[in-house]
């Protein structure tokens, strides 16, 4: 009887605890299954508790510099623009640092990408989960924004959410993000033009694409480059190829395989639905803030200019904006961050002053125009918040000095004039937060400097000597570096650390050509 009792007790013990062991085994198996099989059971995802911002994608892995990173892409689904997005994660009890996202201004429907660097060690397919926080300046909370489209002082909003991401075993290496155009010369005339892709993490040329070769030195060819502002991992670069007389090609370059995806030819004195046009303009053109339209200047034999409106999706001219005689030989163009206005300059007016105009992109017409006393326009750029326009001008004809006028984007009055003795050529770019203006000044003999200007009080905090013939630079999304090309043959690009105000390295373009223009695609943060 005692043996039977013990046997009965053993059976009851097994039956009682077997279910518990079975459940524990199942739970452990599920946990391991979720951790090691990311997309089949628990795909990476992120959610945000806001109708203004929608999280689109999240991936985790090793960035090109070997650091652990999470890349987050989100879309502005609100009615108004948002500015200067910042993102960070909370994994367990540890918060990451805050990292800026790009682009700095998101119109409704546009997306931004954030590279958030992690600390710690992670294994392949390891499950990461926690909270995500995105901070944006909401332009819609400014009472005057709908009429002014200026988003200065927008109230910050922090949007919280959650995420799941599986650590990738392979490197998350975006496509090369620095692009430069170069021209080769024959008998002092540019005879061929190329676009080069440069890996900004390693500062080396990784690809070269020849865009055009001139059939004769009598037909010089040059090119400029525009990066689409849309976020993501693949970008189209719009390269403006110009030959004289008047044959222009707009090449859409796919940055994934670095091939020309589409070309749009604009031929001198050709007829379109919008009339006849002659010589392609002096400007590289400009792309709208949402990346959907290119504005491209053309010239007429009667010494007037117009802007072609080119739909980049349809690859065709869809309209024309009359500029008139004041903006004959349209020289410089800059789009406001919200895309509401396009600022333009003409090469010279009849009294040798520098024309300045404002095109309303909603109305597709010039709504303001004036001239400034300096006789030659050289560059034009807009602060990240859209409140000010920096207009660099050459004092003609001596070419011994330059002028930088800072213009209000509200009433177009000059709020500050800065003179540059002995340096007629002035090029301005900005830190992403708008606190600093990086000004490249270049003399007639090629001597060049980089000036760091506080935009709050217009005080120059640092002057750095640059290689000769330096031109306008491109600032990285996190503001840590600026890439400044030198218009020499053979050409180089100087990399400057904006934190230490020191030259970091020089990139040789290796083509025997002179750099003419440089741009950074939006998805580029550094560690």
Coordinates of C-alpha atoms in Angstrom, one line a residue:
X1 CA 0.0 0.0 0.0
X2 CA 2.8 2.4 0.9
X3 CA 4.5 1.6 -2.5
X4 CA 1.3 2.3 -4.3
X5 CA 0.9 5.6 -2.4
X6 CA 4.4 6.7 -3.3
X7 CA 3.8 5.9 -7.0
X8 CA 0.5 7.8 -6.9
X9 CA 2.3 10.8 -5.3
X10 CA 5.0 10.7 -8.0
X11 CA 2.4 10.7 -10.7
X12 CA 0.6 13.6 -9.2
X13 CA 3.9 15.5 -8.9
X14 CA 4.7 14.9 -12.5
X15 CA 1.3 15.8 -13.7
X16 CA 1.2 18.9 -11.6
X17 CA 4.6 20.3 -12.5
X18 CA 4.9 19.0 -16.1
X19 CA 2.5 21.6 -17.3
X20 CA 4.5 24.3 -15.6
X21 CA 7.7 23.0 -17.2
X22 CA 6.0 22.8 -20.5
X23 CA 4.8 26.3 -20.3
X24 CA 8.2 27.6 -19.2
X25 CA 9.8 25.8 -22.2
X26 CA 7.4 27.3 -24.6
X27 CA 7.9 30.8 -23.2
X28 CA 11.7 30.5 -23.4
X29 CA 11.4 29.1 -26.9
X30 CA 9.2 32.0 -28.0
X31 CA 11.6 34.5 -26.6
X32 CA 14.6 33.0 -28.3
X33 CA 12.5 32.6 -31.5
X34 CA 11.6 36.3 -31.5
X35 CA 15.2 37.4 -30.8
X36 CA 16.9 35.4 -33.5
X37 CA 14.2 35.4 -36.3
X38 CA 13.6 39.1 -36.7
X39 CA 11.3 39.6 -39.7
X40 CA 9.5 36.3 -39.8
X41 CA 7.8 36.7 -36.4
X42 CA 8.6 40.1 -35.0
X43 CA 9.4 42.5 -37.8
X44 CA 11.1 45.8 -37.0
X45 CA 8.6 48.5 -36.4
X46 CA 8.0 51.9 -34.7
X47 CA 5.0 53.8 -33.7
X48 CA 4.6 57.5 -32.5
X49 CA 1.7 58.9 -30.5
X50 CA 1.0 61.8 -32.8
X51 CA -1.0 62.7 -35.9
X52 CA 1.7 65.1 -36.9
X53 CA 4.5 62.6 -37.3
X54 CA 4.3 59.0 -38.7
X55 CA 7.2 56.6 -38.1
X56 CA 7.9 54.8 -41.4
X57 CA 10.9 52.5 -40.9
X58 CA 13.6 51.6 -38.4
X59 CA 16.7 49.4 -38.8
X60 CA 19.6 48.7 -36.5
X61 CA 23.2 47.6 -37.4
X62 CA 26.7 48.9 -37.9
X63 CA 27.3 52.2 -39.6
X64 CA 30.1 52.8 -42.1
X65 CA 32.5 53.9 -39.3
X66 CA 31.9 50.7 -37.3
X67 CA 29.6 52.2 -34.6
X68 CA 26.3 50.6 -33.6
X69 CA 23.5 52.7 -34.9
X70 CA 19.7 52.8 -35.4
X71 CA 18.3 54.5 -38.5
X72 CA 14.8 55.9 -38.1
X73 CA 12.7 57.4 -41.0
X74 CA 9.6 59.4 -40.3
X75 CA 7.1 61.5 -42.3
X76 CA 5.5 64.8 -41.5
X77 CA 1.8 64.0 -41.8
X78 CA 0.6 67.3 -40.4
X79 CA -0.8 70.4 -42.1
X80 CA 2.3 72.6 -41.6
X81 CA 6.0 72.4 -41.8
X82 CA 8.1 71.1 -38.9
X83 CA 11.8 72.1 -38.3
X84 CA 15.0 70.8 -36.8
X85 CA 13.9 67.3 -35.9
X86 CA 16.0 65.6 -33.1
X87 CA 15.6 61.9 -32.1
X88 CA 16.8 59.7 -29.3
X89 CA 16.0 56.2 -27.9
X90 CA 15.5 54.7 -24.5
X91 CA 16.6 51.1 -24.3
X92 CA 16.0 49.6 -20.9
X93 CA 17.1 52.3 -18.3
X94 CA 19.6 53.9 -20.7
X95 CA 18.9 56.9 -23.0
X96 CA 21.0 57.5 -26.0
X97 CA 22.3 60.9 -26.9
X98 CA 20.2 63.2 -29.0
X99 CA 20.9 63.2 -32.7
X100 CA 19.8 65.7 -35.4
X101 CA 17.8 64.4 -38.3
X102 CA 17.9 65.5 -41.9
X103 CA 16.5 67.4 -43.7
X104 CA 16.2 70.2 -41.2
X105 CA 12.8 71.4 -42.6
X106 CA 10.0 69.0 -43.4
X107 CA 7.1 70.2 -45.5
X108 CA 3.9 68.2 -45.2
X109 CA 4.4 64.8 -46.8
X110 CA 8.2 65.0 -46.6
X111 CA 10.3 62.4 -44.7
X112 CA 13.4 62.7 -42.5
X113 CA 16.0 60.2 -41.5
X114 CA 17.8 60.1 -38.1
X115 CA 21.0 58.2 -37.4
X116 CA 21.1 57.4 -33.6
X117 CA 24.3 56.0 -32.4
X118 CA 24.3 53.3 -29.6
X119 CA 26.7 52.2 -27.0
X120 CA 27.3 48.6 -26.0
X121 CA 27.7 45.3 -27.8
X122 CA 25.0 43.6 -29.9
X123 CA 24.9 40.2 -31.6
X124 CA 23.4 39.4 -35.0
X125 CA 19.6 39.5 -35.0
X126 CA 19.4 40.6 -31.4
X127 CA 16.1 42.2 -30.5
X128 CA 16.2 45.8 -29.5
X129 CA 13.1 47.4 -28.1
X130 CA 12.2 50.5 -26.1
X131 CA 10.9 54.0 -26.4
X132 CA 11.6 56.5 -29.2
X133 CA 11.4 60.3 -28.8
X134 CA 11.3 62.8 -31.7
X135 CA 11.4 66.5 -31.1
X136 CA 10.3 69.0 -33.8
X137 CA 9.6 72.7 -34.0
X138 CA 5.9 73.0 -35.1
X139 CA 5.6 75.9 -37.5
X140 CA 1.8 75.6 -37.3
X141 CA 1.8 76.9 -33.8
X142 CA 3.2 80.3 -35.0
X143 CA 0.2 82.6 -35.6
X144 CA 1.8 84.4 -38.6
X145 CA 3.3 81.3 -40.3
X146 CA 0.4 80.7 -42.8
X147 CA 1.0 84.1 -44.3
X148 CA 4.8 84.6 -43.8
X149 CA 6.0 81.0 -44.2
X150 CA 8.8 82.0 -41.8
X151 CA 9.3 79.5 -38.9
X152 CA 11.6 81.4 -36.6
X153 CA 11.0 80.6 -32.9
X154 CA 8.7 77.6 -33.5
X155 CA 7.6 75.9 -30.3
X156 CA 9.3 72.5 -29.8
X157 CA 7.1 69.4 -29.4
X158 CA 8.4 66.1 -28.2
X159 CA 6.6 63.0 -29.6
X160 CA 7.0 59.7 -27.8
X161 CA 6.5 56.2 -29.2
X162 CA 7.9 52.7 -29.1
X163 CA 10.0 50.6 -31.4
X164 CA 11.2 47.0 -32.1
X165 CA 14.4 46.5 -34.2
X166 CA 16.6 43.6 -34.9
X167 CA 20.3 44.2 -35.1
X168 CA 21.7 43.4 -38.5
X169 CA 24.9 41.5 -38.9
X170 CA 25.9 43.4 -42.0
X171 CA 27.0 47.0 -42.2
X172 CA 24.3 49.6 -42.8
X173 CA 26.2 51.5 -45.4
X174 CA 24.2 54.2 -47.3
X175 CA 25.2 55.1 -50.8
X176 CA 28.1 57.6 -51.2
X177 CA 26.8 60.9 -50.1
X178 CA 29.1 63.6 -51.3
X179 CA 28.9 64.6 -55.0
X180 CA 31.1 66.9 -56.9
X181 CA 31.1 68.1 -60.6
X182 CA 34.4 68.6 -62.4
X183 CA 35.3 70.0 -65.8
X184 CA 38.4 69.2 -67.9
X185 CA 39.9 71.9 -69.9
X186 CA 41.5 72.2 -73.3
X187 CA 43.0 75.5 -74.5
X188 CA 41.4 77.2 -71.4
X189 CA 37.9 76.0 -72.4
X190 CA 36.1 73.2 -70.5
X191 CA 36.0 70.3 -72.8
X192 CA 34.3 67.6 -70.7
X193 CA 32.4 67.4 -67.4
X194 CA 32.0 64.6 -64.9
X195 CA 30.2 63.8 -61.6
X196 CA 32.1 62.0 -58.9
X197 CA 30.7 60.2 -55.9
X198 CA 32.8 60.5 -52.8
X199 CA 32.6 58.3 -49.7
X200 CA 32.5 61.0 -46.9
X201 CA 33.3 58.5 -44.2
X202 CA 36.6 57.5 -45.8
X203 CA 37.1 60.7 -48.0
X204 CA 37.8 58.8 -51.2
X205 CA 36.4 58.9 -54.7
X206 CA 34.4 55.8 -55.3
X207 CA 32.9 56.4 -58.7
X208 CA 33.1 58.8 -61.7
X209 CA 30.5 59.3 -64.3
X210 CA 31.3 61.3 -67.5
X211 CA 28.3 63.4 -68.4
X212 CA 29.3 65.2 -71.5
X213 CA 32.3 65.8 -73.8
X214 CA 32.3 68.8 -76.0
X215 CA 33.0 68.2 -79.8
X216 CA 35.1 71.4 -80.0
X217 CA 36.9 73.8 -77.7
X218 CA 34.7 76.5 -79.2
X219 CA 31.8 74.9 -77.3
X220 CA 32.8 74.9 -73.5
X221 CA 30.8 72.7 -71.3
X222 CA 30.2 73.0 -67.5
X223 CA 28.0 71.5 -65.0
X224 CA 26.3 72.0 -61.6
X225 CA 24.6 69.6 -59.3
X226 CA 21.5 69.7 -57.1
X227 CA 20.6 67.1 -54.5
X228 CA 17.0 66.1 -53.9
X229 CA 16.0 67.1 -50.3
X230 CA 13.9 64.0 -49.8
X231 CA 15.1 61.5 -47.2
X232 CA 15.6 57.8 -47.6
X233 CA 18.4 55.6 -48.8
X234 CA 18.3 56.3 -52.6
X235 CA 18.5 59.8 -54.0
X236 CA 18.3 61.3 -57.4
X237 CA 20.9 63.9 -58.2
X238 CA 19.9 66.5 -60.9
X239 CA 23.0 67.5 -62.8
X240 CA 22.7 70.6 -65.0
X241 CA 25.0 70.2 -68.1
X242 CA 25.4 73.4 -70.1
X243 CA 27.1 73.9 -73.5
X244 CA 27.4 77.0 -75.6
X245 CA 25.4 77.9 -77.6
X246 CA 22.4 77.0 -75.6
X247 CA 22.1 73.2 -75.5
X248 CA 21.4 72.0 -72.0
X249 CA 20.7 68.6 -70.6
X250 CA 19.3 67.8 -67.2
X251 CA 20.4 64.3 -66.2
X252 CA 18.7 62.4 -63.4
X253 CA 21.4 60.2 -61.7
X254 CA 20.4 57.3 -59.6
X255 CA 22.9 57.2 -56.7
X256 CA 22.4 53.5 -56.0
X257 CA 24.0 52.3 -59.2
X258 CA 25.4 55.7 -60.2
X259 CA 23.9 55.6 -63.7
X260 CA 21.8 58.1 -65.6
X261 CA 18.2 57.2 -65.1
X262 CA 16.7 59.9 -67.4
X263 CA 17.8 62.9 -69.4
X264 CA 15.8 66.0 -70.4
X265 CA 17.3 67.9 -73.3
X266 CA 16.7 71.7 -73.6
X267 CA 17.9 72.9 -77.1
X268 CA 18.7 76.4 -78.1
X269 CA 15.9 78.3 -80.0
X270 CA 13.6 75.3 -79.7
X271 CA 9.9 75.7 -79.5
X272 CA 7.7 74.3 -76.7
X273 CA 4.2 74.8 -75.7
X274 CA 5.4 77.9 -73.8
X275 CA 7.2 79.6 -76.7
X276 CA 10.7 79.9 -78.0
X277 CA 13.8 80.0 -75.8
X278 CA 17.4 80.6 -76.6
X279 CA 20.5 80.3 -74.4
X280 CA 20.5 78.3 -71.2
X281 CA 21.1 80.5 -68.2
X282 CA 24.2 81.1 -66.0
X283 CA 22.6 79.6 -62.9
X284 CA 22.6 75.9 -62.0
X285 CA 18.9 76.1 -61.3
X286 CA 17.2 75.2 -58.0
X287 CA 15.0 72.4 -56.7
X288 CA 11.9 72.9 -54.7
X289 CA 11.9 72.1 -51.0
X290 CA 9.9 68.9 -51.5
X291 CA 12.0 67.8 -54.4
X292 CA 9.3 67.7 -57.0
X293 CA 10.2 70.7 -59.3
X294 CA 13.4 72.1 -60.8
X295 CA 13.4 75.8 -61.7
X296 CA 15.8 76.3 -64.6
X297 CA 16.7 79.7 -66.2
X298 CA 16.7 80.4 -69.9
X299 CA 17.5 83.5 -71.9
X300 CA 16.0 85.1 -75.0
X301 CA 17.6 87.0 -77.8
X302 CA 15.8 90.2 -76.7
X303 CA 17.9 90.1 -73.4
X304 CA 15.1 88.8 -71.1
X305 CA 15.0 85.7 -69.1
X306 CA 12.4 83.2 -67.9
X307 CA 12.3 80.2 -65.6
X308 CA 11.3 76.8 -66.8
X309 CA 9.3 74.7 -64.4
X310 CA 10.4 71.1 -64.7
X311 CA 8.5 68.3 -63.1
X312 CA 11.1 65.7 -62.0
X313 CA 8.6 62.9 -61.9
X314 CA 7.3 63.4 -65.4
X315 CA 10.7 64.5 -66.7
X316 CA 9.2 67.4 -68.7
X317 CA 8.7 71.1 -68.8
X318 CA 5.3 71.9 -67.3
X319 CA 5.4 75.7 -67.1
X320 CA 7.3 79.0 -67.4
X321 CA 7.7 82.0 -65.2
X322 CA 8.5 85.4 -66.8
X323 CA 11.4 87.2 -65.3
X324 CA 11.8 90.1 -67.7
X325 CA 14.9 92.2 -68.6
X326 CA 16.0 92.9 -65.0
X327 CA 17.0 89.2 -64.5
X328 CA 18.5 88.6 -67.9
X329 CA 21.3 86.2 -67.3
X330 CA 19.8 84.9 -64.1
X331 CA 22.8 84.2 -61.9
X332 CA 22.0 82.9 -58.5
X333 CA 18.9 81.1 -57.1
X334 CA 17.9 79.9 -53.6
X335 CA 14.7 78.3 -52.4
X336 CA 13.3 79.2 -49.0
X337 CA 13.2 76.2 -46.6
X338 CA 9.4 76.0 -46.8
X339 CA 9.4 76.3 -50.5
X340 CA 7.1 79.3 -50.6
X341 CA 9.6 81.6 -52.3
X342 CA 12.4 81.4 -54.8
X343 CA 15.1 84.1 -54.5
X344 CA 16.9 85.1 -57.7
X345 CA 19.6 87.4 -58.8
X346 CA 20.4 88.9 -62.2
X347 CA 23.9 89.2 -63.6
X348 CA 23.9 92.9 -64.1
X349 CA 21.2 95.6 -64.4
X350 CA 21.5 98.6 -66.8
X351 CA 23.2 100.7 -64.2
X352 CA 25.6 98.0 -63.2
X353 CA 23.9 97.3 -59.9
X354 CA 22.9 93.8 -58.6
X355 CA 19.3 92.8 -59.2
X356 CA 17.4 90.8 -56.5
X357 CA 14.0 89.3 -56.9
X358 CA 11.4 87.1 -55.2
X359 CA 9.3 84.5 -57.0
X360 CA 6.2 83.2 -55.3
X361 CA 6.2 79.5 -56.2
X362 CA 2.5 79.2 -55.5
X363 CA 1.6 82.0 -57.9
X364 CA 4.6 81.3 -60.2
X365 CA 5.4 84.9 -60.7
X366 CA 7.9 87.6 -59.5
X367 CA 6.3 89.4 -56.6
X368 CA 9.2 91.6 -55.6
X369 CA 12.3 93.0 -57.3
X370 CA 15.0 95.6 -56.6
X371 CA 18.7 96.4 -57.1
X372 CA 21.6 96.8 -54.8
X373 CA 24.6 99.1 -55.2
X374 CA 27.3 96.5 -55.6
X375 CA 27.7 95.8 -59.3
X376 CA 28.1 92.0 -59.5
X377 CA 26.1 89.2 -57.9
X378 CA 28.2 86.2 -56.8
X379 CA 26.1 84.0 -54.4
X380 CA 22.8 83.8 -52.6
X381 CA 21.7 81.6 -49.7
X382 CA 19.0 81.4 -47.1
X383 CA 19.3 80.7 -43.4
X384 CA 17.8 77.4 -42.2
X385 CA 14.9 79.1 -40.5
X386 CA 14.1 81.1 -43.7
X387 CA 14.2 84.5 -42.0
X388 CA 17.3 85.9 -43.7
X389 CA 18.9 85.9 -47.1
X390 CA 22.7 86.3 -47.6
X391 CA 23.5 88.0 -50.9
X392 CA 27.2 88.0 -51.8
X393 CA 28.3 90.6 -54.4
X394 CA 31.5 91.5 -56.3
X395 CA 32.5 95.2 -56.4
X396 CA 33.1 95.7 -60.1
X397 CA 35.1 96.5 -62.1
X398 CA 38.3 96.5 -60.0
X399 CA 37.5 93.1 -58.3
X400 CA 39.3 94.3 -55.2
X401 CA 36.5 93.9 -52.6
X402 CA 33.3 92.0 -51.9
X403 CA 30.0 92.8 -50.1
X404 CA 27.7 90.6 -48.2
X405 CA 24.2 92.0 -47.7
X406 CA 21.9 90.3 -45.1
X407 CA 18.3 90.7 -46.2
X408 CA 15.1 90.3 -44.2
X409 CA 12.9 87.6 -45.8
X410 CA 9.9 89.5 -44.4
X411 CA 10.2 93.0 -45.9
X412 CA 13.4 92.5 -48.0
X413 CA 15.2 95.4 -46.3
X414 CA 19.0 95.1 -45.7
X415 CA 19.6 94.4 -42.0
X416 CA 23.4 94.1 -42.2
X417 CA 26.1 94.9 -44.7
X418 CA 29.6 93.3 -44.3
X419 CA 32.5 94.4 -46.4
X420 CA 35.4 92.2 -47.4
X421 CA 38.5 94.2 -48.4
X422 CA 40.6 92.4 -51.0
X423 CA 38.2 89.5 -51.3
X424 CA 35.6 90.1 -54.0
X425 CA 34.2 86.5 -54.2
X426 CA 31.9 85.6 -51.2
X427 CA 30.2 82.2 -50.7
X428 CA 28.0 81.4 -47.7
X429 CA 26.7 78.2 -46.1
X430 CA 25.2 77.6 -42.7
X431 CA 25.3 75.2 -39.8
X432 CA 22.0 73.2 -39.6
X433 CA 20.9 75.1 -36.5
X434 CA 21.6 78.4 -38.1
X435 CA 23.9 79.7 -35.4
X436 CA 26.9 80.0 -37.7
X437 CA 27.5 81.2 -41.2
X438 CA 30.5 79.7 -42.9
X439 CA 31.8 82.2 -45.4
X440 CA 34.4 81.4 -48.0
X441 CA 36.2 84.6 -49.2
X442 CA 38.4 84.4 -52.3
X443 CA 40.7 87.0 -53.8
X444 CA 41.4 87.7 -57.4
X445 CA 44.7 85.9 -57.0
X446 CA 43.0 82.9 -55.5
X447 CA 44.0 83.4 -51.9
X448 CA 41.1 82.0 -49.8
X449 CA 39.9 81.9 -46.2
X450 CA 37.0 80.3 -44.3
X451 CA 35.3 82.7 -41.8
X452 CA 33.0 81.5 -39.1
X453 CA 30.3 84.1 -38.4
X454 CA 27.9 84.2 -35.5
X455 CA 24.6 84.9 -37.1
X456 CA 23.2 86.5 -33.9
X457 CA 25.6 89.4 -33.9
X458 CA 27.6 89.1 -37.1
X459 CA 30.9 88.7 -35.3
X460 CA 33.6 86.6 -37.0
X461 CA 34.8 84.1 -34.4
X462 CA 37.5 82.4 -36.5
X463 CA 39.4 82.7 -39.7
X464 CA 41.0 79.7 -41.3
X465 CA 43.4 79.8 -44.3
X466 CA 42.2 77.6 -47.2
X467 CA 43.9 76.4 -50.4
X468 CA 43.8 78.8 -53.3
X469 CA 40.7 79.2 -55.4
X470 CA 38.2 77.8 -52.8
X471 CA 34.5 78.1 -53.6
X472 CA 31.2 77.4 -51.9
X473 CA 31.1 74.6 -49.4
X474 CA 28.6 71.9 -48.3
X475 CA 27.9 71.3 -44.6
X476 CA 27.1 67.9 -43.2
X477 CA 23.7 67.2 -41.6
X478 CA 25.2 67.2 -38.1
X479 CA 27.2 70.4 -38.7
X480 CA 30.5 68.8 -37.8
X481 CA 32.2 69.1 -41.2
X482 CA 32.2 71.3 -44.3
X483 CA 33.5 70.2 -47.7
X484 CA 35.0 73.0 -49.7
X485 CA 36.2 72.4 -53.3
X486 CA 39.1 74.2 -54.9
X487 CA 38.5 75.3 -58.5
X488 CA 42.1 74.2 -59.5
X489 CA 43.4 71.8 -62.1
X490 CA 43.8 69.1 -60.9
X491 CA 41.0 69.7 -58.3
X492 CA 40.8 69.0 -54.6
X493 CA 38.2 69.2 -51.9
X494 CA 39.2 70.4 -48.4
X495 CA 37.5 68.9 -45.4
X496 CA 37.2 71.2 -42.4
X497 CA 36.2 70.2 -38.8
X498 CA 33.8 73.0 -37.7
X499 CA 34.2 72.1 -34.1
X500 CA 37.9 72.5 -33.9
X501 CA 38.1 74.9 -36.9
X502 CA 40.9 72.8 -38.4
X503 CA 41.6 71.3 -41.8
X504 CA 41.1 67.5 -41.5
X505 CA 42.2 66.2 -44.9
X506 CA 42.2 66.9 -48.6
X507 CA 40.4 64.8 -51.2
X508 CA 42.0 64.5 -54.7
X509 CA 39.3 64.3 -57.4
X510 CA 41.8 62.4 -59.6
X511 CA 40.3 63.4 -62.9
X512 CA 42.5 66.3 -63.9
X513 CA 39.4 68.4 -63.8
X514 CA 38.4 71.5 -61.9
X515 CA 35.6 71.2 -59.3
X516 CA 32.7 73.5 -60.0
X517 CA 30.0 72.5 -57.6
X518 CA 29.6 70.2 -54.6
X519 CA 26.5 68.8 -52.7
X520 CA 25.8 66.4 -49.9
X521 CA 22.8 64.1 -50.1
X522 CA 20.5 64.5 -47.0
X523 CA 21.3 61.2 -45.2
X524 CA 24.8 62.0 -43.8
X525 CA 25.6 62.2 -40.1
X526 CA 29.0 61.5 -38.6
X527 CA 29.9 59.7 -35.4

